[in-house]
Short mmCIF file of C-alpha atoms and ligand atoms in Angstrom, two decimals:
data_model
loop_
_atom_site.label_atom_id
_atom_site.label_comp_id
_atom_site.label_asym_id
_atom_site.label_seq_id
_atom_site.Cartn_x
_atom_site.Cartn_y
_atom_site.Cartn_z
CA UNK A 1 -3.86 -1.56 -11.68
CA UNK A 2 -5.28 0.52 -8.65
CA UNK A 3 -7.28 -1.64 -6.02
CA UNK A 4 -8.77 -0.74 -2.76
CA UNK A 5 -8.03 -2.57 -0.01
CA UNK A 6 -11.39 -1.58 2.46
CA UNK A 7 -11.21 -2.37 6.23
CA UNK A 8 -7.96 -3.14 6.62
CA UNK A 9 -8.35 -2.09 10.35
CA UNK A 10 -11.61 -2.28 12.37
CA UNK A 11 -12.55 0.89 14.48
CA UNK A 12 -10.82 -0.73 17.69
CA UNK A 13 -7.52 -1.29 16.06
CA UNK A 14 -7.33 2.38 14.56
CA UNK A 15 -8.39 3.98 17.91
CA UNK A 16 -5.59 2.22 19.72
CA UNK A 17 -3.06 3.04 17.00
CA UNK A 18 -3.96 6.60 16.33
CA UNK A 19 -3.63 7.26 20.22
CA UNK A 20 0.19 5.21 20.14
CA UNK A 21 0.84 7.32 17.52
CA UNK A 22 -0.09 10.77 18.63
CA UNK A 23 2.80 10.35 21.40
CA UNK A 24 5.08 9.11 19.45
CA UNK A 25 8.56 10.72 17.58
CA UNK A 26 8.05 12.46 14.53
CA UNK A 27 11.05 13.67 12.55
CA UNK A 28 11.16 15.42 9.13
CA UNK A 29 9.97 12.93 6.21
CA UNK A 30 13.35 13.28 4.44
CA UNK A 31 14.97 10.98 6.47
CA UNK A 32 13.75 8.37 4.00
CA UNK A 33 13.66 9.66 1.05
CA UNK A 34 15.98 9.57 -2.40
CA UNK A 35 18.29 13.03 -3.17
CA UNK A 36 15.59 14.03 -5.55
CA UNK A 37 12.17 13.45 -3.87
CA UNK A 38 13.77 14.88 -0.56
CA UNK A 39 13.29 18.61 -1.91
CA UNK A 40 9.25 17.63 -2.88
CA UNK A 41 8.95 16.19 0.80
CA UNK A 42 7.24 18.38 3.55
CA UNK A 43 5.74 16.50 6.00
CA UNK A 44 6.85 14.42 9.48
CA UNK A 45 7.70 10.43 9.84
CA UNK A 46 8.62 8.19 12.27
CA UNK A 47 11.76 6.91 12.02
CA UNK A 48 12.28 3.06 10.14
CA UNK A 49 14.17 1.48 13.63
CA UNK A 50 11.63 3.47 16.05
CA UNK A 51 10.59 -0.11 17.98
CA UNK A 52 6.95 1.75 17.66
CA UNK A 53 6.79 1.81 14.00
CA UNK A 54 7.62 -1.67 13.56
CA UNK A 55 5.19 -2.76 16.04
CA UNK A 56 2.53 -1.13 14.71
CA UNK A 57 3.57 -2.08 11.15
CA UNK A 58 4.09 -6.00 11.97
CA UNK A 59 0.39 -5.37 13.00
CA UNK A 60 -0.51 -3.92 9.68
CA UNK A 61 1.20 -6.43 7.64
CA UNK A 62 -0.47 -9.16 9.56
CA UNK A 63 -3.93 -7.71 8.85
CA UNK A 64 -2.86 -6.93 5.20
CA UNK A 65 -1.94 -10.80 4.79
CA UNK A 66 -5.34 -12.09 6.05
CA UNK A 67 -7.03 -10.17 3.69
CA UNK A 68 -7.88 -12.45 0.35
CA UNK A 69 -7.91 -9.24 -1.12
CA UNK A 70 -5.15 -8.34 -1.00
CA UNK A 71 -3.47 -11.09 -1.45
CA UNK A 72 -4.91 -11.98 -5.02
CA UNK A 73 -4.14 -8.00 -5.92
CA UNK A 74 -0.70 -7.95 -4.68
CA UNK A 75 0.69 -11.36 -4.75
CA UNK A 76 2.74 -10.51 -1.89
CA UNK A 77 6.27 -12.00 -1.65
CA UNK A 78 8.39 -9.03 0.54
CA UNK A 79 6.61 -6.71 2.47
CA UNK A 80 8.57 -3.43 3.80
CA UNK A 81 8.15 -3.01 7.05
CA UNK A 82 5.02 -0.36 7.30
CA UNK A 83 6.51 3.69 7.25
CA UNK A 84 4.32 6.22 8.90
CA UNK A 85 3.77 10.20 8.14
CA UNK A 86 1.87 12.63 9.20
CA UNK A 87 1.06 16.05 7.08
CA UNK A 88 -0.21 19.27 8.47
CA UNK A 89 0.18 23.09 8.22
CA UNK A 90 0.15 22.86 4.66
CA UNK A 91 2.50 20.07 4.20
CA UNK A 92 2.52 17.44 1.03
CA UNK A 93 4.54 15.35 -1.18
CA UNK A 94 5.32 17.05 -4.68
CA UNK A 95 5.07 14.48 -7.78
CA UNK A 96 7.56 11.81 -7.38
CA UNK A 97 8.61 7.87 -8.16
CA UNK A 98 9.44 6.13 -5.37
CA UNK A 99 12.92 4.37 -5.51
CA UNK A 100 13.00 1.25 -7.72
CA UNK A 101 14.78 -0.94 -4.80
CA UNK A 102 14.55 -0.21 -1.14
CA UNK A 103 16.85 -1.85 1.69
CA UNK A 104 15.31 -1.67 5.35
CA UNK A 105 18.62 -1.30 7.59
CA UNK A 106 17.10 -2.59 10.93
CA UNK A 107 15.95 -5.85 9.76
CA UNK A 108 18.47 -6.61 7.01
CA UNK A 109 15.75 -6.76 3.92
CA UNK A 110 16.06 -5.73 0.67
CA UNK A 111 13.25 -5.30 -2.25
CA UNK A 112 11.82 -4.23 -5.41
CA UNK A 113 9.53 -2.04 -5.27
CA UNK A 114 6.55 -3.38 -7.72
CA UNK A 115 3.34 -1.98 -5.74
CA UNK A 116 3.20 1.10 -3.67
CA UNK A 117 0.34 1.07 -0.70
CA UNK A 118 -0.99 3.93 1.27
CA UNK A 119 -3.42 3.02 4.42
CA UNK A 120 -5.33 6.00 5.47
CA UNK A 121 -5.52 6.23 9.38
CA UNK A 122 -7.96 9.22 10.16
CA UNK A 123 -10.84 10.15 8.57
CA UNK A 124 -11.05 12.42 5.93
CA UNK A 125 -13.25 14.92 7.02
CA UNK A 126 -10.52 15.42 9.82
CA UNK A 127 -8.45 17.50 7.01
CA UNK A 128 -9.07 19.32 3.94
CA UNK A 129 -6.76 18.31 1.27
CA UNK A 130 -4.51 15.35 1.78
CA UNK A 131 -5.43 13.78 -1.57
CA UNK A 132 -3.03 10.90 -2.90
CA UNK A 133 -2.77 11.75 -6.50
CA UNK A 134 -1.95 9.06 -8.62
CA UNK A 135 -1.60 8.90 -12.72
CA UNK A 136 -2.44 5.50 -14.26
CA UNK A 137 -2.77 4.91 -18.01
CA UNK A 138 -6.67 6.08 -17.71
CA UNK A 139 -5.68 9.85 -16.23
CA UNK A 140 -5.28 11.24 -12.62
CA UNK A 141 -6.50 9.08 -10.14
CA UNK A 142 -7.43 11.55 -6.95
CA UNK A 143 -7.30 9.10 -3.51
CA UNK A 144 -8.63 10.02 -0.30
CA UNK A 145 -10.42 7.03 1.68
CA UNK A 146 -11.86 6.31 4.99
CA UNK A 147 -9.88 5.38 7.98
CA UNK A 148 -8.67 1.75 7.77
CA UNK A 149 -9.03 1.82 3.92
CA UNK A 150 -5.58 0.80 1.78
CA UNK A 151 -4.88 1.94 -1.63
CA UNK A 152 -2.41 -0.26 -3.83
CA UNK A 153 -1.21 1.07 -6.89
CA UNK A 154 1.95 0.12 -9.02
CA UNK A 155 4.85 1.58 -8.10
CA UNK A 156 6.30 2.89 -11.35
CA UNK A 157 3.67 5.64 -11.18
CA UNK A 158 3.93 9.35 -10.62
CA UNK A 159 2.62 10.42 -7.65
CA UNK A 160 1.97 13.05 -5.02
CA UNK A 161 0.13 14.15 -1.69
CA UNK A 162 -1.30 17.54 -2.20
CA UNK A 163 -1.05 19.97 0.39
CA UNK A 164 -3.33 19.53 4.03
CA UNK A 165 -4.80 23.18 4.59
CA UNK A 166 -6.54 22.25 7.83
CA UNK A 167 -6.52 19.42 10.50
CA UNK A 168 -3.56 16.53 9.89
CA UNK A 169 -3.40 13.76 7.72
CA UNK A 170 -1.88 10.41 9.18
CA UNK A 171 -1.39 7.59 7.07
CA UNK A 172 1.03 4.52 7.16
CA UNK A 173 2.66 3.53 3.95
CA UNK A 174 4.73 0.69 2.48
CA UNK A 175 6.15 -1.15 -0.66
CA UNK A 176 5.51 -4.41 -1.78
CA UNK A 177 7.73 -7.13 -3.60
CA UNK A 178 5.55 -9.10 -6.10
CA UNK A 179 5.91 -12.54 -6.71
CA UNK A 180 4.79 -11.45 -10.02
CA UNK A 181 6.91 -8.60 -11.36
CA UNK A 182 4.80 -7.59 -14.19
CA UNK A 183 1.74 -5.13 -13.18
CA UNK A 184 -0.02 -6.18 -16.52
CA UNK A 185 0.74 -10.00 -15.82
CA UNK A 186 -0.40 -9.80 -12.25
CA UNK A 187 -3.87 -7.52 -13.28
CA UNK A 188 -4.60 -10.32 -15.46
CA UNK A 189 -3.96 -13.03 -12.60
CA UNK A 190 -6.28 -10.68 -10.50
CA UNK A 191 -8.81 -10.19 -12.54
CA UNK A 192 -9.08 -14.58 -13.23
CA UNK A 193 -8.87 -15.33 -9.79
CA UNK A 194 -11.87 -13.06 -9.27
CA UNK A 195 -13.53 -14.86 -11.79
CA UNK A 196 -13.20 -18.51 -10.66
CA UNK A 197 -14.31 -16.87 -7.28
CA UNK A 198 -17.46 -15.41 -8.82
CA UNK A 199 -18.58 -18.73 -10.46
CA UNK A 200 -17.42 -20.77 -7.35
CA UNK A 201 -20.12 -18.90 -5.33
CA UNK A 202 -22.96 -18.92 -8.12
CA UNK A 203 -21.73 -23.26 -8.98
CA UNK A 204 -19.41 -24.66 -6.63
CA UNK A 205 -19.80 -27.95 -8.51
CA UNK A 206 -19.28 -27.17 -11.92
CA UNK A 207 -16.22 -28.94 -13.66
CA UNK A 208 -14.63 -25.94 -14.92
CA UNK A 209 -14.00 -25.11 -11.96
CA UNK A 210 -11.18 -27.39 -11.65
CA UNK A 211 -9.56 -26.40 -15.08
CA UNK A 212 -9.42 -23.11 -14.46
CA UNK A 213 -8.31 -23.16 -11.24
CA UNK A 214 -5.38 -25.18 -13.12
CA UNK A 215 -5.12 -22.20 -15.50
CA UNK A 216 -4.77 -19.78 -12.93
CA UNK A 217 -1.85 -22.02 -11.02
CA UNK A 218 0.29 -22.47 -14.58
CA UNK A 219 0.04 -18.87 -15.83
CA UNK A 220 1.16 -18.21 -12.20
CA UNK A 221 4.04 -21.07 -12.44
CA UNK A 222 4.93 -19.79 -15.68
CA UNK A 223 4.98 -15.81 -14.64
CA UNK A 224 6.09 -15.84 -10.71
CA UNK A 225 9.80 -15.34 -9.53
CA UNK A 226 10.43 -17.10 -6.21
O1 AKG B 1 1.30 9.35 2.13
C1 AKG B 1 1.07 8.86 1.03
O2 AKG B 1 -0.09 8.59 0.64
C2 AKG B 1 2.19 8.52 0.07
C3 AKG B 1 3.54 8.89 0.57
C4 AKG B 1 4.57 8.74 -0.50
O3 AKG B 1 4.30 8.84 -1.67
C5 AKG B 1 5.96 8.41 -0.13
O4 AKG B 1 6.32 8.55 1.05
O5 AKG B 1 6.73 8.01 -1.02
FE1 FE2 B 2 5.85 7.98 -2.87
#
């Protein structure tokens, strides 16, 4: 399941990060990346110990985790610390999977990687092309949001950043651990909770409420891996 995270970041917040950012030091993308997605890889990152990337990413994850959103989509359990990369001059990411399990050196953490998550930083009138292409079961899914929007998508799928023609694109990305490993299992988890929230608003004292609230909390007993 694909779900869009919006307003991740408020204006404020992306104006002080895109300014930290524009000073900071970018090195070629392939420093992260597996033997075989290394020759599809063309654009810049900052490095996974640069003390600027994990600020800005502990700042991300924090925003990420106060978002219910986001939290009933992803089910969070491990977070990897927040990457950041920056395409231009015709740079982009060829199709790819990223790597199953991914271990994060400076801070000693190791996950599976069961949701992928891009979070757009600049606008996207600020560069042509750019798109995150991503194929679910229903076809190409073609991804290009506003600045402070996040796009989470399961990480099994193929998927690529076409080529920015004009302007740069700068985007922070990161992997997610689910407590539920299953994408099916946790869509279906989603889409309930969403439910009970829907008829919580319209009757906050109806009975059922209570039951499947109950529901929700067994399915997630029986299907969670803590
Ligand atoms: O920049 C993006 O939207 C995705 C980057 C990506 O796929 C990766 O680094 O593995
Ligand atoms: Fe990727």
């Amino acid at each position: 399941m694909m779900v869009q995270i919006p307003q991740v970041l408020d204006t404020q917040a992306l104006r002080r990060m895109r300014e930290t950012l524009l000073a900071a030091g970018w090195v070629d993308g392939r420093v992260t990346a597996g033997h075989q997605s290394a020759q599809a890889k063309h654009n810049l990152q900052l490095r996974e110990d640069d003390p600027l990337a994990r600020e800005l990413g502990a700042l991300i994850v924090q925003a990420l985790l106060r978002q219910p959103l986001f939290v009933s989509a992803a089910l969070p359990d491990r977070v990897y610390p927040p990457l950041f990369n920056r395409y231009e001059n015709g740079g982009s990411f060829g199709t790819h999977i990223d790597n199953a399990i991914r271990e994060h050196p400076p801070s000693g953490l190791r996950l599976r990687t069961d949701l992928s998550a891009t979070l757009f930083l600049n606008e996207p009138e600020e560069y042509e092309g750019g798109e995150l292409l991503v194929e679910d079961t229903y076809g190409v899914q073609r991804v290009k949001l506003p600045a402070g929007h996040l796009i989470l998508y399961p990480a099994s799928s193929l998927h690529q950043v076409r080529p920015v023609t004009r302007g740069a694109r700068l985007a922070s990305f990161m992997w997610i651990q689910s407590l539920v490993r299953d994408d099916a299992a946790r869509t279906l988890l989603f889409d309930l909770d969403r439910s009970i929230q829907q008829l919580r608003g319209a009757l906050p004292e109806h009975a059922a409420l209570v039951q499947l609230t109950g529901v929700y909390h067994n399915l997630l007993r029986r299907w969670s891996q803590v």
